[in-house]
mmCIF file with all atom_site columns, C-alpha atoms in Angstrom:
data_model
loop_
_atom_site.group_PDB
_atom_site.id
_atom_site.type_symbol
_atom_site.label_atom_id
_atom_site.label_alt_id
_atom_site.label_comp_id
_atom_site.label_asym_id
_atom_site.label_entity_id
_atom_site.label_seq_id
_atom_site.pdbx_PDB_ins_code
_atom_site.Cartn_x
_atom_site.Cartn_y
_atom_site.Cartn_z
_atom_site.occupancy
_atom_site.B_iso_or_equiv
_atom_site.pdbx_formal_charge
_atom_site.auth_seq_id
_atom_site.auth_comp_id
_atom_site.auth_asym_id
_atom_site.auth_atom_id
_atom_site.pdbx_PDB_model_num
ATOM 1   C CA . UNK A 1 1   ? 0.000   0.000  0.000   1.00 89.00 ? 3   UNK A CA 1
ATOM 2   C CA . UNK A 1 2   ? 1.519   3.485  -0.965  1.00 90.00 ? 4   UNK A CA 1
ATOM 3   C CA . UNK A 1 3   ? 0.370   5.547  2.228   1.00 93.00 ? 5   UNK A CA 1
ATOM 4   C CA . UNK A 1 4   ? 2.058   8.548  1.104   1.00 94.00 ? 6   UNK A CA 1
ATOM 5   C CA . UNK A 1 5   ? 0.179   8.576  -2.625  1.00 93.00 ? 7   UNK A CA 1
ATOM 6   C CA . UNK A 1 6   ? -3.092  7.889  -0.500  1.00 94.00 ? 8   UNK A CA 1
ATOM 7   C CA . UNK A 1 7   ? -3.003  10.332 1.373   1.00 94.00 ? 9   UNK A CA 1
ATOM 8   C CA . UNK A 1 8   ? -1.627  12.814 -0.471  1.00 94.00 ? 10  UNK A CA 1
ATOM 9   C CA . UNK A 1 9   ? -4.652  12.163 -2.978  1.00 95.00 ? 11  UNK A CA 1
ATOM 10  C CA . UNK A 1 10  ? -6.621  12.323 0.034   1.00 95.00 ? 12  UNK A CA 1
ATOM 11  C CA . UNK A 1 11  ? -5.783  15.659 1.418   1.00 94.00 ? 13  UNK A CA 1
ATOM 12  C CA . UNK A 1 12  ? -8.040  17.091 -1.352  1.00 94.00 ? 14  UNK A CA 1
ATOM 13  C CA . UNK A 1 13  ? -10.738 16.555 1.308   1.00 93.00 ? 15  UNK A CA 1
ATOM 14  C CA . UNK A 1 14  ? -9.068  18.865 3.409   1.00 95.00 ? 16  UNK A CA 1
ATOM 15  C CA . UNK A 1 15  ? -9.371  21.939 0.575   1.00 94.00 ? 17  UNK A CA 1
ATOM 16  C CA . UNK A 1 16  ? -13.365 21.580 -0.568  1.00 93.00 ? 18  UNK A CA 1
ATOM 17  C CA . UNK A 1 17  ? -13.786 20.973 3.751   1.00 93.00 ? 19  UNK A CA 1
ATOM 18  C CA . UNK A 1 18  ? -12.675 24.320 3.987   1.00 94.00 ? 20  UNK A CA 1
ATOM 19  C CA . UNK A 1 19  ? -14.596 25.759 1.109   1.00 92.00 ? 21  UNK A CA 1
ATOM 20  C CA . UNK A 1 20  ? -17.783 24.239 2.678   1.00 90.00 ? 22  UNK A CA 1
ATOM 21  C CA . UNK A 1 21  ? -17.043 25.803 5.697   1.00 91.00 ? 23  UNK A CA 1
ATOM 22  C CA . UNK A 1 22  ? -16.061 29.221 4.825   1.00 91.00 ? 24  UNK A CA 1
ATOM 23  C CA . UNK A 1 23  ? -18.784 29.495 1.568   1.00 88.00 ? 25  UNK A CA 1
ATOM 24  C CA . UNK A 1 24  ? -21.756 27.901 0.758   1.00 82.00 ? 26  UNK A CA 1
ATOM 25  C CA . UNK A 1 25  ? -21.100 25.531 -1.645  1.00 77.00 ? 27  UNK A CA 1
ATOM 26  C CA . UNK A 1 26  ? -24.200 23.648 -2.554  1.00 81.00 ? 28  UNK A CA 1
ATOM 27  C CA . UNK A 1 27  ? -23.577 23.985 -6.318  1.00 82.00 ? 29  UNK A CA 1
ATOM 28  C CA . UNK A 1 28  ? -19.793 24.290 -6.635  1.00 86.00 ? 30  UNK A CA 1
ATOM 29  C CA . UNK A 1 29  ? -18.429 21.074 -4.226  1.00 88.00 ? 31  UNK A CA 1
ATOM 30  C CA . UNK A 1 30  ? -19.882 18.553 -6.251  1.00 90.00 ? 32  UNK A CA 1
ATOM 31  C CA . UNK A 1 31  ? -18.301 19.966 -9.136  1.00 92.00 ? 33  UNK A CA 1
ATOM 32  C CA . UNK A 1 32  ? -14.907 20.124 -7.417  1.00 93.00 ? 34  UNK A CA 1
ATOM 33  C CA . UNK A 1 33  ? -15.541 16.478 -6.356  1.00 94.00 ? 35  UNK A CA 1
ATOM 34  C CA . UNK A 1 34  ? -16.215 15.224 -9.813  1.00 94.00 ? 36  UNK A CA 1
ATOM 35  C CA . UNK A 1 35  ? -13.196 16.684 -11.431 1.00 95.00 ? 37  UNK A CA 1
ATOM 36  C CA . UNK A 1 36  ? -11.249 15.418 -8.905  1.00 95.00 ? 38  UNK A CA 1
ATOM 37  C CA . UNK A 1 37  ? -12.489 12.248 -9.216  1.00 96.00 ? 39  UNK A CA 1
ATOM 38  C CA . UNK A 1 38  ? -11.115 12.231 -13.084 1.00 96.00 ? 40  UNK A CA 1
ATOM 39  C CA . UNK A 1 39  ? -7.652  13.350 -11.772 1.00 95.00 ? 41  UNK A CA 1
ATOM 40  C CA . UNK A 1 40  ? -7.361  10.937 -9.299  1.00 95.00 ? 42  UNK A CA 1
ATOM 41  C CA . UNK A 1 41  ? -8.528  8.165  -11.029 1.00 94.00 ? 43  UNK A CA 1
ATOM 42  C CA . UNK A 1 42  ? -6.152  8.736  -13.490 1.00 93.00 ? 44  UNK A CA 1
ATOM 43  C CA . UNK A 1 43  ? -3.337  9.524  -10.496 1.00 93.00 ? 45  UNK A CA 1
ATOM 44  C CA . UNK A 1 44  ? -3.993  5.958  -9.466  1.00 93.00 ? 46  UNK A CA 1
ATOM 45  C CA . UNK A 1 45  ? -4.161  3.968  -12.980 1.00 92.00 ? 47  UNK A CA 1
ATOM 46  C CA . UNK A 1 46  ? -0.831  5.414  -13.601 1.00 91.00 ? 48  UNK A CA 1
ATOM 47  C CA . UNK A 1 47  ? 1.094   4.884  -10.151 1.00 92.00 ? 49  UNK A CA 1
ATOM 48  C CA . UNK A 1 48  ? -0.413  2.121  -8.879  1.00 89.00 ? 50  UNK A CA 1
ATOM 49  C CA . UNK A 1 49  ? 0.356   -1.248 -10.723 1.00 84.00 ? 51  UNK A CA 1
ATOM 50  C CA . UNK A 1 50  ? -1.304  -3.835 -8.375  1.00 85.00 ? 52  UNK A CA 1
ATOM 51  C CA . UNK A 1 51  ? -4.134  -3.643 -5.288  1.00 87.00 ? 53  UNK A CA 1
ATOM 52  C CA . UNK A 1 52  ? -5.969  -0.673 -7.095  1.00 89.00 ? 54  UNK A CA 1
ATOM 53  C CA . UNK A 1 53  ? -9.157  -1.283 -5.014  1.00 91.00 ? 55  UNK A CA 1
ATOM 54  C CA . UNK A 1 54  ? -7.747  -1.015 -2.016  1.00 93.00 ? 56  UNK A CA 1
ATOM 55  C CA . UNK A 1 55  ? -5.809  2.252  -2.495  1.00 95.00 ? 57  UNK A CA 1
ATOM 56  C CA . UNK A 1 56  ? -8.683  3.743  -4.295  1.00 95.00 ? 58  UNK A CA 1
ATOM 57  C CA . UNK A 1 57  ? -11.086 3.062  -1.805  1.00 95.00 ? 59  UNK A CA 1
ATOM 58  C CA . UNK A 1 58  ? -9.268  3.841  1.375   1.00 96.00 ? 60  UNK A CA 1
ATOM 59  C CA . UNK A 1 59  ? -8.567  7.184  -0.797  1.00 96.00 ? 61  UNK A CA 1
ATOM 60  C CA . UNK A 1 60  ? -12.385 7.265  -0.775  1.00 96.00 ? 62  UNK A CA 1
ATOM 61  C CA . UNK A 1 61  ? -12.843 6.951  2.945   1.00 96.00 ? 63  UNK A CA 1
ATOM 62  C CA . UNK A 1 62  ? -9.610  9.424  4.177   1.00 96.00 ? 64  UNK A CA 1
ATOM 63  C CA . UNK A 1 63  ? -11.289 11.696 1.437   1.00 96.00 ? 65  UNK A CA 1
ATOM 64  C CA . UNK A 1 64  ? -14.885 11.685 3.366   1.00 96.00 ? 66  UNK A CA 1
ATOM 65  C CA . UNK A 1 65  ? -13.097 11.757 6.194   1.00 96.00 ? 67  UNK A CA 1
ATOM 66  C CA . UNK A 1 66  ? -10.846 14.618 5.844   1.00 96.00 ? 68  UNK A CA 1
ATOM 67  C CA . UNK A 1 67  ? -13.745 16.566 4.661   1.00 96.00 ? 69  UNK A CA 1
ATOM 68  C CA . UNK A 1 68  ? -16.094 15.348 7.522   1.00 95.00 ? 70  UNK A CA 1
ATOM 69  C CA . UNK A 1 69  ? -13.720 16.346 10.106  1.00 96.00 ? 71  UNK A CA 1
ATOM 70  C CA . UNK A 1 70  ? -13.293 19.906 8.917   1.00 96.00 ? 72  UNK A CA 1
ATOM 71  C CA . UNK A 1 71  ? -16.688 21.009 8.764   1.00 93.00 ? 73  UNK A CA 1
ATOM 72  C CA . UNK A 1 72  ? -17.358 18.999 11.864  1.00 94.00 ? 74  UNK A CA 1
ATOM 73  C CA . UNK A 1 73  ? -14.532 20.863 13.975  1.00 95.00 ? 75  UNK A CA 1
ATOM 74  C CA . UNK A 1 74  ? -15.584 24.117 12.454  1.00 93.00 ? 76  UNK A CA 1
ATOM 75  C CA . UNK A 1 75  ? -19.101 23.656 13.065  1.00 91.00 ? 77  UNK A CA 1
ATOM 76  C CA . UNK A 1 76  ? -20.841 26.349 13.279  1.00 90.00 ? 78  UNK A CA 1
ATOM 77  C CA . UNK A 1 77  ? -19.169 28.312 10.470  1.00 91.00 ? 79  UNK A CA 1
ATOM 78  C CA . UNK A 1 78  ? -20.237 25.099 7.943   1.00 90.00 ? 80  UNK A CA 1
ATOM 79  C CA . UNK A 1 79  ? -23.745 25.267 9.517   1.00 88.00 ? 81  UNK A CA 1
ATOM 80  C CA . UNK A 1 80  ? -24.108 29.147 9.569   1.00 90.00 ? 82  UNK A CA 1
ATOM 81  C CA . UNK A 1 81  ? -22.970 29.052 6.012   1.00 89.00 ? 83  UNK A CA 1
ATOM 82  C CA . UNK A 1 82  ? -24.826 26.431 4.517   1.00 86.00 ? 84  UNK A CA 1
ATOM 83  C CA . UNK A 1 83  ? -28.674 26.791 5.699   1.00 86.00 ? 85  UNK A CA 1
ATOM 84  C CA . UNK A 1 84  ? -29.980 24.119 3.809   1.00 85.00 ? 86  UNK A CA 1
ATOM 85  C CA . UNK A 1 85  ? -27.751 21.493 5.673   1.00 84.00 ? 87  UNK A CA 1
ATOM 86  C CA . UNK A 1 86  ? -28.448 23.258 9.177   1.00 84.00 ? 88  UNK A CA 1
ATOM 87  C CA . UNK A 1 87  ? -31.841 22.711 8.461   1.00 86.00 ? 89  UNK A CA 1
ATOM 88  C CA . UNK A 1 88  ? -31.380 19.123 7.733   1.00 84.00 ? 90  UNK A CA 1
ATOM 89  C CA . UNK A 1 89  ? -29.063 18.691 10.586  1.00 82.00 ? 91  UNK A CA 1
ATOM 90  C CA . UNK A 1 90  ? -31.217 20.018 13.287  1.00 81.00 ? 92  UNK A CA 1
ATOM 91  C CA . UNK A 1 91  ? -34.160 17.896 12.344  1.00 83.00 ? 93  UNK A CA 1
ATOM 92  C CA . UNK A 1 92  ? -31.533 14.869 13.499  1.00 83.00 ? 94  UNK A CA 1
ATOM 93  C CA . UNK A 1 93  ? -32.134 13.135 16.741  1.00 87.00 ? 95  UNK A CA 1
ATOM 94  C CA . UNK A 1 94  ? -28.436 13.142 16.969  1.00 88.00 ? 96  UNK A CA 1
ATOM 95  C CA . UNK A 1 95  ? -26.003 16.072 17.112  1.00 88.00 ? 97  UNK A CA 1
ATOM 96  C CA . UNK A 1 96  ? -24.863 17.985 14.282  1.00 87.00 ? 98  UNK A CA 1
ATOM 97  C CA . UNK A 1 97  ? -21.211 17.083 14.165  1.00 90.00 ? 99  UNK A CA 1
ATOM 98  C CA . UNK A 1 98  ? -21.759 12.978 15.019  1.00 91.00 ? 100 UNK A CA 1
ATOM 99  C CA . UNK A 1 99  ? -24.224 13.741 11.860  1.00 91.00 ? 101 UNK A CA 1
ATOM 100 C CA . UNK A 1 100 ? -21.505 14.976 9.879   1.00 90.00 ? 102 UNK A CA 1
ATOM 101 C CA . UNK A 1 101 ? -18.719 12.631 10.487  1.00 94.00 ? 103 UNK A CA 1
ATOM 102 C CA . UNK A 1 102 ? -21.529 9.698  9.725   1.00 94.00 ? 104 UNK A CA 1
ATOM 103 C CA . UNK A 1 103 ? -22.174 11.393 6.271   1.00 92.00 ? 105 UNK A CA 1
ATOM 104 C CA . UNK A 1 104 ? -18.743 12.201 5.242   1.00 93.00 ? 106 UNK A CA 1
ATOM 105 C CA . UNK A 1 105 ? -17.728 7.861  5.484   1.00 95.00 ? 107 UNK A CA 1
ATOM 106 C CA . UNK A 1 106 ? -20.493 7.245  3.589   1.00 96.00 ? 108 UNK A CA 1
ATOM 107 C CA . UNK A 1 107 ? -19.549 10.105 1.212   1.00 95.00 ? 109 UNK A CA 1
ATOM 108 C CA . UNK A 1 108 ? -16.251 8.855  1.451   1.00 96.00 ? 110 UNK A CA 1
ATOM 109 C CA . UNK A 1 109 ? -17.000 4.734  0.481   1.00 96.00 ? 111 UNK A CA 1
ATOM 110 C CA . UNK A 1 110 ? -19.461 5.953  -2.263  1.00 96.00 ? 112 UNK A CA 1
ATOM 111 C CA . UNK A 1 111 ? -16.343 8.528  -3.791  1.00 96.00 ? 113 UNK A CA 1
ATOM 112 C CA . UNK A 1 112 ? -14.103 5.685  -3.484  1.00 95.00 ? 114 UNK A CA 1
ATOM 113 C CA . UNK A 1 113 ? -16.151 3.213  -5.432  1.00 95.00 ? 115 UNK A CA 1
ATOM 114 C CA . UNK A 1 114 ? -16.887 6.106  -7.779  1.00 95.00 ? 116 UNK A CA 1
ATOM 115 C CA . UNK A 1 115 ? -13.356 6.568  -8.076  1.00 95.00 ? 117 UNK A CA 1
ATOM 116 C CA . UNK A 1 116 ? -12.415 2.755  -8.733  1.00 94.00 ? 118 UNK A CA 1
ATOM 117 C CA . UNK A 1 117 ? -14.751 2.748  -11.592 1.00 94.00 ? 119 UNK A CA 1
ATOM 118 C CA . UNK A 1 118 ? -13.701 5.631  -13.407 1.00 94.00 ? 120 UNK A CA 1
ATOM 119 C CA . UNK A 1 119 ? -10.065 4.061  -12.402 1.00 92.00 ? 121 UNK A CA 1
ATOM 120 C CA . UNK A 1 120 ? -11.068 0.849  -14.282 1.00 90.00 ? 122 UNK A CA 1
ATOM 121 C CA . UNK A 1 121 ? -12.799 2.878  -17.547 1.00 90.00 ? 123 UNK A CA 1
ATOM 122 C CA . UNK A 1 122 ? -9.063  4.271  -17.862 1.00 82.00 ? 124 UNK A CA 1
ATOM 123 C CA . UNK A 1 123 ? -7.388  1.135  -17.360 1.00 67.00 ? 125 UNK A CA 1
ATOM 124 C CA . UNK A 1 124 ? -9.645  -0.484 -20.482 1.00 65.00 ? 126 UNK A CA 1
ATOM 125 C CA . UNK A 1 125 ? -9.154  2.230  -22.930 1.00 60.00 ? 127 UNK A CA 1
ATOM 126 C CA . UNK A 1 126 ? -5.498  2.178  -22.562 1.00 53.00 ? 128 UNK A CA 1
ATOM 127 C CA . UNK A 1 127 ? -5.684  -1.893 -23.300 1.00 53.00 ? 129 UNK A CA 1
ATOM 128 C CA . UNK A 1 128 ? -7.693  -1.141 -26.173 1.00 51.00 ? 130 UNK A CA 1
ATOM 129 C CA . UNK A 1 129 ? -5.822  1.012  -27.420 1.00 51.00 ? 131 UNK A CA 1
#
């Protein structure tokens, strides 16, 4: 397992985290996300030879993670900036920032399979080629 590539990729999660948190970015993060997802998926079909699934989905999950834990410790910015998820997130019988961290793993797994498959799409052009 390359660590350092995974996390590397991974501190992406980190950036749009912040952008959530200081903006509200309803429209624009997915966007970010998807692009992304093309550049990493190509980061990984070129640099890792063997065990793609497992880089590409722990990718996924440090990803959701990274994300999750920035707008979770920075709360109340994320939540005073993006109404539509306050809303949601104080209709939840649990708190706000448990609510968050659940979201951004599953965000995370979902990415990372997202990822893998766009990974794979790459991998069979260039053997058609």
């Amino acid at each position: 397992m390359n660590w350092k590539l995974i996390i590397s990729y991974a501190s992406f999660g980190v950036l749009v985290g912040l952008l959530s948190v200081f903006t509200n970015s309803i429209v624009t993060e997915p966007v970010f996300w998807l692009i992304y997802a093309f550049i990493a998926a190509y980061g990984f079909k070129t640099k890792v030879p063997s065990n793609r699934i497992a880089h590409v989905l722990f990718f996924g999950i440090l990803c959701g993670i990274f994300n999750a834990g920035v707008q979770a410790l920075l709360a109340d910015s994320y939540l005073a900036n993006n109404p539509v998820f306050a809303r949601e997130y104080s209709a939840a019988p649990v708190s706000p920032k448990a609510l968050i961290m659940f979201t951004g793993l599953l965000f995370g797994i979902i990415y990372g399979i997202i990822v893998f498959v766009i990974t794979m799409i790459y991998k069979s052009k260039a053997t058609t080629e």
